[in-house]
Tab-separated table of C-alpha atoms and ligand atoms in Angstrom:
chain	number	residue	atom	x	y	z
A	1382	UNK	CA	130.720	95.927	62.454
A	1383	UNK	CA	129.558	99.609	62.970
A	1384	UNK	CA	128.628	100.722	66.189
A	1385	UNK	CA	124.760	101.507	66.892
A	1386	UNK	CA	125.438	105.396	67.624
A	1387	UNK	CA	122.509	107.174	69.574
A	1388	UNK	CA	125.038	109.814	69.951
A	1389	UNK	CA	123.581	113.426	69.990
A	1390	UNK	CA	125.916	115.120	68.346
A	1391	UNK	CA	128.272	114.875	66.441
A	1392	UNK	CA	126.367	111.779	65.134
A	1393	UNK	CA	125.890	108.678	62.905
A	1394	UNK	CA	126.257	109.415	59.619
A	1395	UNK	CA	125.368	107.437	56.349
A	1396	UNK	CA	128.341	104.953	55.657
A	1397	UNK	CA	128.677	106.109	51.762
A	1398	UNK	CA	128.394	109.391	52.958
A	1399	UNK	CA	131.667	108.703	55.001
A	1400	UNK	CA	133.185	106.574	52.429
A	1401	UNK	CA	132.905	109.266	49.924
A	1402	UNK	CA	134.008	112.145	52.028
A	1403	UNK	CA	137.395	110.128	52.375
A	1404	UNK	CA	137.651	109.154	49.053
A	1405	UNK	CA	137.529	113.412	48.376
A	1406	UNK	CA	140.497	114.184	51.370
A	1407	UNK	CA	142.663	111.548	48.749
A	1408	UNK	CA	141.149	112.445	45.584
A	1409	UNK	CA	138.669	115.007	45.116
A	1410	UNK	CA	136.201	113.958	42.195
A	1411	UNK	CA	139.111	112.612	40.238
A	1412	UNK	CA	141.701	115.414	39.659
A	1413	UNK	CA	144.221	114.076	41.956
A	1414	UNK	CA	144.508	117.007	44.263
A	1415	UNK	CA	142.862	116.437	47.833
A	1416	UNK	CA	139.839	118.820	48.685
A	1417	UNK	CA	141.624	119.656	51.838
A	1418	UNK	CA	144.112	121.031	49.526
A	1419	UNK	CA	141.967	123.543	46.683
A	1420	UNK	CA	141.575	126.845	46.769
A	1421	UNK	CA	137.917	127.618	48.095
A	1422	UNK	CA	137.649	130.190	45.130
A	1423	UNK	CA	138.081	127.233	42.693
A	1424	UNK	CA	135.202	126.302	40.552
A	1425	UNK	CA	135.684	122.961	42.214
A	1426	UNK	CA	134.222	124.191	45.536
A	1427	UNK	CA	132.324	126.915	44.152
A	1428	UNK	CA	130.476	124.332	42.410
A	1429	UNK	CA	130.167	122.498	45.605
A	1430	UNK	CA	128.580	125.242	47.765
A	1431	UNK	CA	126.365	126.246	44.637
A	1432	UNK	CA	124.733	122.516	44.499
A	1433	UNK	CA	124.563	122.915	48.182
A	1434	UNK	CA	122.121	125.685	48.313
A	1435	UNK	CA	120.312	124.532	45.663
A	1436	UNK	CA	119.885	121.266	47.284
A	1437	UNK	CA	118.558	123.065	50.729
A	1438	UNK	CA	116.321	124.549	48.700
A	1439	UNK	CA	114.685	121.843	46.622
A	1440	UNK	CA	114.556	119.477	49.773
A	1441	UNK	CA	113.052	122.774	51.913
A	1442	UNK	CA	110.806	123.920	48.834
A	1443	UNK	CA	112.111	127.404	49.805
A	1444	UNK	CA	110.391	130.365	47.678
A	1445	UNK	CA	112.613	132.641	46.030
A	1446	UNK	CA	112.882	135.406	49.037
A	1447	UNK	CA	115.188	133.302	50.892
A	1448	UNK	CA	118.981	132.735	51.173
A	1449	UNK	CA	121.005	130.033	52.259
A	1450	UNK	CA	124.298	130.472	54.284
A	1451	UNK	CA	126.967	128.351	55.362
A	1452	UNK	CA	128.797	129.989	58.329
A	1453	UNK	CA	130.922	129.480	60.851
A	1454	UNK	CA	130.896	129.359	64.506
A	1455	UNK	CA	127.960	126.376	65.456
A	1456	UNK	CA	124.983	127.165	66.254
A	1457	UNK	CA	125.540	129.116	69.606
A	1458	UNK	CA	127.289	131.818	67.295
A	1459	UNK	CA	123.606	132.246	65.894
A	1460	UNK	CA	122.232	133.142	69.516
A	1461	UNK	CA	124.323	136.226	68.876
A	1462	UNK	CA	124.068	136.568	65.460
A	1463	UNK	CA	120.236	136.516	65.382
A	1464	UNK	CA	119.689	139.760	67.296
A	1465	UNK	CA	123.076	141.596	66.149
A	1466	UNK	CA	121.557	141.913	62.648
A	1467	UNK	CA	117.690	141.809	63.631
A	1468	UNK	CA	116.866	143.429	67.086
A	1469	UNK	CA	117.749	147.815	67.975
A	1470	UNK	CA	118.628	148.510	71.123
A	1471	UNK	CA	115.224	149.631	71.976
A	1472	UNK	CA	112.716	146.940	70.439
A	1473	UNK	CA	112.088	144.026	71.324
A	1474	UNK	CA	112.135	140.598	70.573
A	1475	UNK	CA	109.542	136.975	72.230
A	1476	UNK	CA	111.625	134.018	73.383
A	1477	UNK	CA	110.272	130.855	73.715
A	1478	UNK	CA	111.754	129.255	77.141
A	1479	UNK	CA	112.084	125.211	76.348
A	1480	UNK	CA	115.462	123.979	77.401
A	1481	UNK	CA	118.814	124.857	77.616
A	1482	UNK	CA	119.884	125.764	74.132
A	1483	UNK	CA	116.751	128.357	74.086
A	1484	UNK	CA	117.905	129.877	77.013
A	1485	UNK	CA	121.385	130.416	75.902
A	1486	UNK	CA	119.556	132.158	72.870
A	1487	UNK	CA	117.361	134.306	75.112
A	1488	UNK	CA	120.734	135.215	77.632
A	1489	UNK	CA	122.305	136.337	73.915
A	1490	UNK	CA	119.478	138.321	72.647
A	1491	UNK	CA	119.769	140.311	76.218
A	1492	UNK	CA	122.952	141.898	75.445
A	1493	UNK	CA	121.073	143.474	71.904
A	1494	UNK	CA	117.643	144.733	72.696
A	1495	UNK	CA	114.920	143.610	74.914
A	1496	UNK	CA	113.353	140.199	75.733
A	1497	UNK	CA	110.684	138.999	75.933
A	1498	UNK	CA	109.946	135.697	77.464
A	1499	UNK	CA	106.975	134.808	76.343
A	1500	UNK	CA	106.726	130.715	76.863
A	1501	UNK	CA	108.165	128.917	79.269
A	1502	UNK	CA	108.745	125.061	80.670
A	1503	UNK	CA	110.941	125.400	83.088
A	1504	UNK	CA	108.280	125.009	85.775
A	1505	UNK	CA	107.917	121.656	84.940
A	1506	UNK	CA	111.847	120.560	84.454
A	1507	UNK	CA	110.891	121.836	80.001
A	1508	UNK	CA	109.083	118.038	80.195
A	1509	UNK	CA	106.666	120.097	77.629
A	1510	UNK	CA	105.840	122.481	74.842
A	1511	UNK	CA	103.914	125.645	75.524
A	1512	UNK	CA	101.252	126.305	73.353
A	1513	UNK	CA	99.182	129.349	74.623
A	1514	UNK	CA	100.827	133.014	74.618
A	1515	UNK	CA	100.678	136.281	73.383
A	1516	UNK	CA	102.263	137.919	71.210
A	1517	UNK	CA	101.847	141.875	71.227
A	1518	UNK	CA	102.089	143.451	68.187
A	1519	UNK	CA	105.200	145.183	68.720
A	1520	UNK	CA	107.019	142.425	68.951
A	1521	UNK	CA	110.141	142.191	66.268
A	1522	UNK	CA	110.359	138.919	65.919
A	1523	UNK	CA	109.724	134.986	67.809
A	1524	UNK	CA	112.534	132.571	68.735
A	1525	UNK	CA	111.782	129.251	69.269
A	1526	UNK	CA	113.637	126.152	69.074
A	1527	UNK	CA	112.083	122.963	66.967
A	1528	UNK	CA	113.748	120.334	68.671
A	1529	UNK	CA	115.266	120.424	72.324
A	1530	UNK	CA	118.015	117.851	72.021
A	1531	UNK	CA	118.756	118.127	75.472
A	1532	UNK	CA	115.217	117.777	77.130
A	1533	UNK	CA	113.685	115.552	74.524
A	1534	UNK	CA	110.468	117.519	73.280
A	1535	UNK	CA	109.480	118.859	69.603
A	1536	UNK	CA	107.396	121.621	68.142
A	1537	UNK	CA	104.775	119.826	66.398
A	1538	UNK	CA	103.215	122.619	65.066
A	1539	UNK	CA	104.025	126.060	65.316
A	1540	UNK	CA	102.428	129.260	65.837
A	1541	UNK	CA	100.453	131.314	63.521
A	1542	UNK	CA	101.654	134.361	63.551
A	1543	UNK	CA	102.838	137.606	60.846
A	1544	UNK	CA	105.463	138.481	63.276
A	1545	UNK	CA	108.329	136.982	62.048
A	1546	UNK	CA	109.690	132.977	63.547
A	1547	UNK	CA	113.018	132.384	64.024
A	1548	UNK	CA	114.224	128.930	64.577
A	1549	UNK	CA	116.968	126.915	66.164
A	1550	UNK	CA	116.186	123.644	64.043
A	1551	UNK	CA	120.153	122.485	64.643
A	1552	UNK	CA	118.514	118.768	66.277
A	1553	UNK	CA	115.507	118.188	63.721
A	1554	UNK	CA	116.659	119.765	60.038
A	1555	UNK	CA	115.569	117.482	57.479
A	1556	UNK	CA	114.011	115.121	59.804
A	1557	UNK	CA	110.610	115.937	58.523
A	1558	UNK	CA	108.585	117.838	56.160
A	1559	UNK	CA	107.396	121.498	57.233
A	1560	UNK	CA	105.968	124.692	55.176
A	1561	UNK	CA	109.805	126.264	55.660
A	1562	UNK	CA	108.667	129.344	54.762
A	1563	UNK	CA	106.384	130.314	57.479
A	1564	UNK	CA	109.751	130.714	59.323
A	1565	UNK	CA	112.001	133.622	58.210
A	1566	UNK	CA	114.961	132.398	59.567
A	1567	UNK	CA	116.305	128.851	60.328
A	1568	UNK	CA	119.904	128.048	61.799
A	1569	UNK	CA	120.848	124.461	62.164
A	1570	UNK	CA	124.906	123.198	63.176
A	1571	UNK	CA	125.685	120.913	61.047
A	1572	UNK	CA	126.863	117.852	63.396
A	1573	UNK	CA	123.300	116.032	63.343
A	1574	UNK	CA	121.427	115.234	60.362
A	1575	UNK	CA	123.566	117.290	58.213
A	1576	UNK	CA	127.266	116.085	58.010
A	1577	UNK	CA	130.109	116.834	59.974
A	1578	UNK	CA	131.280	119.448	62.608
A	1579	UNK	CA	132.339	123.236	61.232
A	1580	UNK	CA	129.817	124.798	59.535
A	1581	UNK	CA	126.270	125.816	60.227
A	1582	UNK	CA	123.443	126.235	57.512
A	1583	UNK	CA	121.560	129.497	57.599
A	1584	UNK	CA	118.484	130.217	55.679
A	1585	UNK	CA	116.623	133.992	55.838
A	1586	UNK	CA	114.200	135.789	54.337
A	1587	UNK	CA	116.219	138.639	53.117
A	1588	UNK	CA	113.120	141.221	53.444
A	1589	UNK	CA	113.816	141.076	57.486
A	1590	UNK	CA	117.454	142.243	56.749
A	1591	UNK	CA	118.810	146.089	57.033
A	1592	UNK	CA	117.003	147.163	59.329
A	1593	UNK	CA	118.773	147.445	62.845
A	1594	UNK	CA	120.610	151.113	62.920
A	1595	UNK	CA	124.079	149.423	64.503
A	1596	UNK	CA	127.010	149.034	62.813
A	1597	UNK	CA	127.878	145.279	62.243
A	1598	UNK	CA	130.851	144.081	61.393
A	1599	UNK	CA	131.151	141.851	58.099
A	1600	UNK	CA	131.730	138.691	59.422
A	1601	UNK	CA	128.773	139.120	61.378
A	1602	UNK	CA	126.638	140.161	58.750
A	1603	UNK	CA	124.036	138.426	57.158
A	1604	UNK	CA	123.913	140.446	54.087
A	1605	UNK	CA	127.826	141.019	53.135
A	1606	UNK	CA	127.469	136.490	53.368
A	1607	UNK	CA	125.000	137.128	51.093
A	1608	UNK	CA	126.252	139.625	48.839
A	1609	UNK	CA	129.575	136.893	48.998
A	1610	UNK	CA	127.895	133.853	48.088
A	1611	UNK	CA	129.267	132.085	51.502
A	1612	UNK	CA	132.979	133.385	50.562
A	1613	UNK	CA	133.536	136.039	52.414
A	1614	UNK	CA	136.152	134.235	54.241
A	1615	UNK	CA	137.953	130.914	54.013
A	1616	UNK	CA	134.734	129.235	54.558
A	1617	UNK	CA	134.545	125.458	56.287
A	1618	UNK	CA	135.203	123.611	53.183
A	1619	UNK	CA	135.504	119.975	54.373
A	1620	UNK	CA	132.278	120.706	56.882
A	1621	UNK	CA	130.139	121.828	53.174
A	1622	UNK	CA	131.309	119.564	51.206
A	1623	UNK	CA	129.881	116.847	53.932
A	1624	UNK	CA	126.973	118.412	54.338
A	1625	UNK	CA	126.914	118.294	50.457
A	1626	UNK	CA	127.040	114.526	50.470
A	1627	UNK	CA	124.409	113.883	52.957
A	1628	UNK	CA	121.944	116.233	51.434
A	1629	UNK	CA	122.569	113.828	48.456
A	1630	UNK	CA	121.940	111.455	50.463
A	1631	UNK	CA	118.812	112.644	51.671
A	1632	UNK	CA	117.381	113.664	48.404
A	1633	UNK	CA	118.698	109.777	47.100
A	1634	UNK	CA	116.446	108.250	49.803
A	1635	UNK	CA	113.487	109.940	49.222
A	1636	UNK	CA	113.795	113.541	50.516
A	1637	UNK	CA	111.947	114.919	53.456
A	1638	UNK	CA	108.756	112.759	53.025
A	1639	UNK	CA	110.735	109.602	53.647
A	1640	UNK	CA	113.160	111.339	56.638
A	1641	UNK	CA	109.716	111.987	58.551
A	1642	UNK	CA	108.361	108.266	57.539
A	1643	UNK	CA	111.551	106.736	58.991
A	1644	UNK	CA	111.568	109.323	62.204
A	1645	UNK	CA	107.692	107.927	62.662
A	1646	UNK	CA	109.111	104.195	62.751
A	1647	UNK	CA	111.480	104.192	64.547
A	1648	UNK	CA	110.402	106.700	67.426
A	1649	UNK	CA	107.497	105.098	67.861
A	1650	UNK	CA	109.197	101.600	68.466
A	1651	UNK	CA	111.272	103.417	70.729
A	1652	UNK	CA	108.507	105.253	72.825
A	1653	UNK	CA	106.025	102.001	73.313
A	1654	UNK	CA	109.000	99.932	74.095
A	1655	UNK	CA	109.587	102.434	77.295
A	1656	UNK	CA	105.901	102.681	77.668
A	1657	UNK	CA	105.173	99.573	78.071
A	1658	UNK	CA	108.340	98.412	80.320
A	1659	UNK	CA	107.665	100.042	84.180
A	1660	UNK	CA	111.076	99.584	84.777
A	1661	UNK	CA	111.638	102.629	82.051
A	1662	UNK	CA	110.171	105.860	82.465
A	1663	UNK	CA	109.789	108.909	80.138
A	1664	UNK	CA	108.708	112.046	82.064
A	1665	UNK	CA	107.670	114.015	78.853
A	1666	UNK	CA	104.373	114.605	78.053
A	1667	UNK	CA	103.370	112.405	75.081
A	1668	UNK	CA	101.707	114.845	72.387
A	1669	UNK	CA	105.608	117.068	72.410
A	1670	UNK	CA	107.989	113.835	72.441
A	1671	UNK	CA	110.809	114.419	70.475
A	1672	UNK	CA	111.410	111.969	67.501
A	1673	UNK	CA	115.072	112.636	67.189
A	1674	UNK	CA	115.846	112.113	70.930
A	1675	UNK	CA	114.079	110.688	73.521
A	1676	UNK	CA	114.745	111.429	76.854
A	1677	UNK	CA	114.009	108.688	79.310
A	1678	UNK	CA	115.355	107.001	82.721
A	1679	UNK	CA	115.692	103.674	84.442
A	1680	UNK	CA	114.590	105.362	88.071
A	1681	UNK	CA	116.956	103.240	90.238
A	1682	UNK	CA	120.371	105.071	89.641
A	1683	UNK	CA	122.232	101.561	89.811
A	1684	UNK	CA	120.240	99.717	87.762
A	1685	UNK	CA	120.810	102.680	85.019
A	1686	UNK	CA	124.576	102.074	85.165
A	1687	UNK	CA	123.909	98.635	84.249
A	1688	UNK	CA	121.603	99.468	81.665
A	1689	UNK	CA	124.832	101.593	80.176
A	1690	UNK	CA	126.948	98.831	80.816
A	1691	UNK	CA	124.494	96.351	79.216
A	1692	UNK	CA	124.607	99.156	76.072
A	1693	UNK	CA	128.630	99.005	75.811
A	1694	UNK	CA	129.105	95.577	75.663
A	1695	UNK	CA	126.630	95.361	72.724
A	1696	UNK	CA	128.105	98.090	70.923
A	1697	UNK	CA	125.829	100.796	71.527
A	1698	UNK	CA	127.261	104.134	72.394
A	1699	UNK	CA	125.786	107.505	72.952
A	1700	UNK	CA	123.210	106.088	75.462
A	1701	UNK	CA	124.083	108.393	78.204
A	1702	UNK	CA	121.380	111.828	78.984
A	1703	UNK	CA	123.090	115.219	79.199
A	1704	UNK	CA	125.530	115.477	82.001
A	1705	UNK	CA	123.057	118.390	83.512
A	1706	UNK	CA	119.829	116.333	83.082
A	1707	UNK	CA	121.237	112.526	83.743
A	1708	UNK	CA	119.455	109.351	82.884
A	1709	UNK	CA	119.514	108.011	79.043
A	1710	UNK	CA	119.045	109.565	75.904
A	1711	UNK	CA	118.893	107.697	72.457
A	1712	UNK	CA	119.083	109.981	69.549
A	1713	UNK	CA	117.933	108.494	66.375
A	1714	UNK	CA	118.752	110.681	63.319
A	1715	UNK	CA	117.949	110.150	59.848
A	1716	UNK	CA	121.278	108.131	59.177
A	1717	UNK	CA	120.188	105.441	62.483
A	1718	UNK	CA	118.849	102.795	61.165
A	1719	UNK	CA	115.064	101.287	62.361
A	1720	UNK	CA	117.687	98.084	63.048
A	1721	UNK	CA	119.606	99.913	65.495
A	1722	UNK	CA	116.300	101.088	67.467
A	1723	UNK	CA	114.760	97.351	67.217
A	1724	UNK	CA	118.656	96.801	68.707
A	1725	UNK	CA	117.993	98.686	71.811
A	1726	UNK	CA	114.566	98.150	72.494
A	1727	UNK	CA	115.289	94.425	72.471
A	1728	UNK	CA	117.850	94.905	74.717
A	1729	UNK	CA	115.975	96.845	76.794
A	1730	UNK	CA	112.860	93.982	77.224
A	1731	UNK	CA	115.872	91.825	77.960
A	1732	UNK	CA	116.903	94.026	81.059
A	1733	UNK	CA	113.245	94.660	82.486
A	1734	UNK	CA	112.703	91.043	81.948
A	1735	UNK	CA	115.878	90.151	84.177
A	1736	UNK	CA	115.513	93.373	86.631
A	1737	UNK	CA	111.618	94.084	86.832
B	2638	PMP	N1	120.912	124.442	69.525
B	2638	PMP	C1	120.574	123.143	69.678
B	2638	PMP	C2	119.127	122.757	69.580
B	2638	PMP	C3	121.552	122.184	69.908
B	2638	PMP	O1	121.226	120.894	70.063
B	2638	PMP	C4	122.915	122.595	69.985
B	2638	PMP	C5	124.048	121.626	70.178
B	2638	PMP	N2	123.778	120.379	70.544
B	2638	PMP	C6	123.207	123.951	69.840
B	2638	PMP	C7	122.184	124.831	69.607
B	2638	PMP	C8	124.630	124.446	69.921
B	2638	PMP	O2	125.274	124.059	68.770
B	2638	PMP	P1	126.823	124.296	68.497
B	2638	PMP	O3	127.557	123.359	69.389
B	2638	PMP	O4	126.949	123.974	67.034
B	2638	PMP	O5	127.149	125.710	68.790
């Protein structure tokens, strides 16, 4: 039997999706040559990467200004990329402050052009989302990320604003349905609700490009990825053609509408479950929970490594919180199924009911 993976990252992944990515490292769509093994200027994977991007941009109802990459380096390669091609030395760009992955971002942008921290939650250990700040007009663009994977909270709606968004969605893509283009650039790894490890999806309104005055190099360029179709290099072919399947996938089940419908479910089983155990605890405020990871915590430490313990034996894995933050984290992804979550939270009125 398959685990019940709450993992964070890399993550569950949809069975056929994993069936059919091995069947393609034996036999790639019946030609008897392994994908691992065809040129990545083939029409074969040409064909792939072109029904990618097309797929991003039915399922993200993306208007014709934007672009879709697939590039290299995770997501932290973004944090660098970001302000390389959109920030001069001398302008400056508003960070939103929500947990650790943003502040990588905003340490990144620092070495480009100026920051400005405009948001912050740090005051309060990020248990929320700020909502009130200014932005001055000057401002070149906003960073923000959707979903903090590490502190368990979630942009439920975002700021109106004409100063350009940018947005670290790598924890919530596809989870749920958004206007996409009130942001003008999204970067997501792919290792959650997209496929595999490798490659991370880029999408950007290409009116905010060419307009820094430093000299970039290519493989840091948004536009020469452009101008290459995502084959500017050797680009992560096993990681796209993954992330191929699952958007498949996605669009098979019912696209975005019925990600967000099975998010709602099974979150909210999760969340009244700890709410209405005392011996569980979740320290984030309720209207900015997270509904691809909650963060919670059994408060007596030993009673926690039970809990885990509890979680092995039944097969679950993944249960643990980030080794800065501690206590328990269950990620639930659009591949978990609502019968993993009903898995845990029974489970978990089993252990209050011994324990409490
Ligand atoms: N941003 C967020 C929101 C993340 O959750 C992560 C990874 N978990 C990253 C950035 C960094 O991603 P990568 O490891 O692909 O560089």
């Amino acid at each position: 039997m398959r685990k019940h993976n709450f993992n964070s990252g890399p993550s569950v992944l949809p069975k056929e999706v994993l069936e059919q990515a091995s069947e393609a490292i034996i036999n790639f769509n019946g030609i008897n040559l392994s994908l691992l093994e065809i040129g990545h200027r083939t029409n074969w994977f040409v064909d792939v990467i072109e029904e990618s991007k097309l797929l991003v941009k039915e399922l993200m109802q993306l208007n014709n200004n934007y672009e879709v990459l697939f590039l290299h380096g995770g997501a932290t390669t973004q944090f660098m990329q970001v302000p390389l091609n959109l920030l001069n030395e001398n302008e400056t760009a508003a960070y939103c402050d929500n947990g650790i992955w943003g502040s990588k971002a905003i340490s990144e942008a620092k070495i480009f052009g100026k920051v400005n921290v405009i948001a912050s939650s740090k005051d309060q250990n990020y248990n929320y989302i700020p909502k009130s700040f200014t932005l001055p007009d000057n401002t070149k663009y906003l960073h923000l990320t959707s979903n903090n994977t590490v502190e368990g909270t979630q942009w439920h709606q975002f700021p109106e604003t004409t100063i350009p968004i940018v947005a670290d969605m790598s924890s919530d893509i596809f989870s749920r349905q958004l206007n996409f283009n009130q942001f003008q650039l999204i970067y997501a790894g792919a290792q959650k609700n997209m496929g595999a490890a490798g490659v991370s999806l880029v999408v950007i309104d290409k009116n905010i490009l060419g307009k820094v005055s430093r000299q970039i190099s290519p493989i840091l360029d948004y536009r020469k990825h452009i101008e290459a179709a995502s084959l500017l290099n050797t680009p992560p072919v096993f990681a796209i053609y993954v992330a191929l399947l699952t958007l498949r996938w996605i669009k098979k089940e019912g696209g975005l509408a019925e990600m967000e419908n099975r998010a709602n479910k099974k979150s909210s089983l999760l969340y009244n479950t700890i709410d209405s155990l005392p011996l569980f605890e979740c320290a984030i405020k309720k209207e900015d929970r997270s509904k691809m990871n909650a963060v919670f915590c059994i408060k007596e430490e030993v009673l926690q490594n039970k809990f885990l313990e509890e979680c092995k034996e039944e097969g679950m894995i993944g249960v643990k919180g980030y080794r800065t933050v501690g206590g328990l984290r269950v990620s639930m992804y659009n591949a978990l199924s609502l019968e993993s979550v009903e898995a845990i939270t029974m489970l978990m009125k089993n252990f209050a009911n011994k324990y409490s």
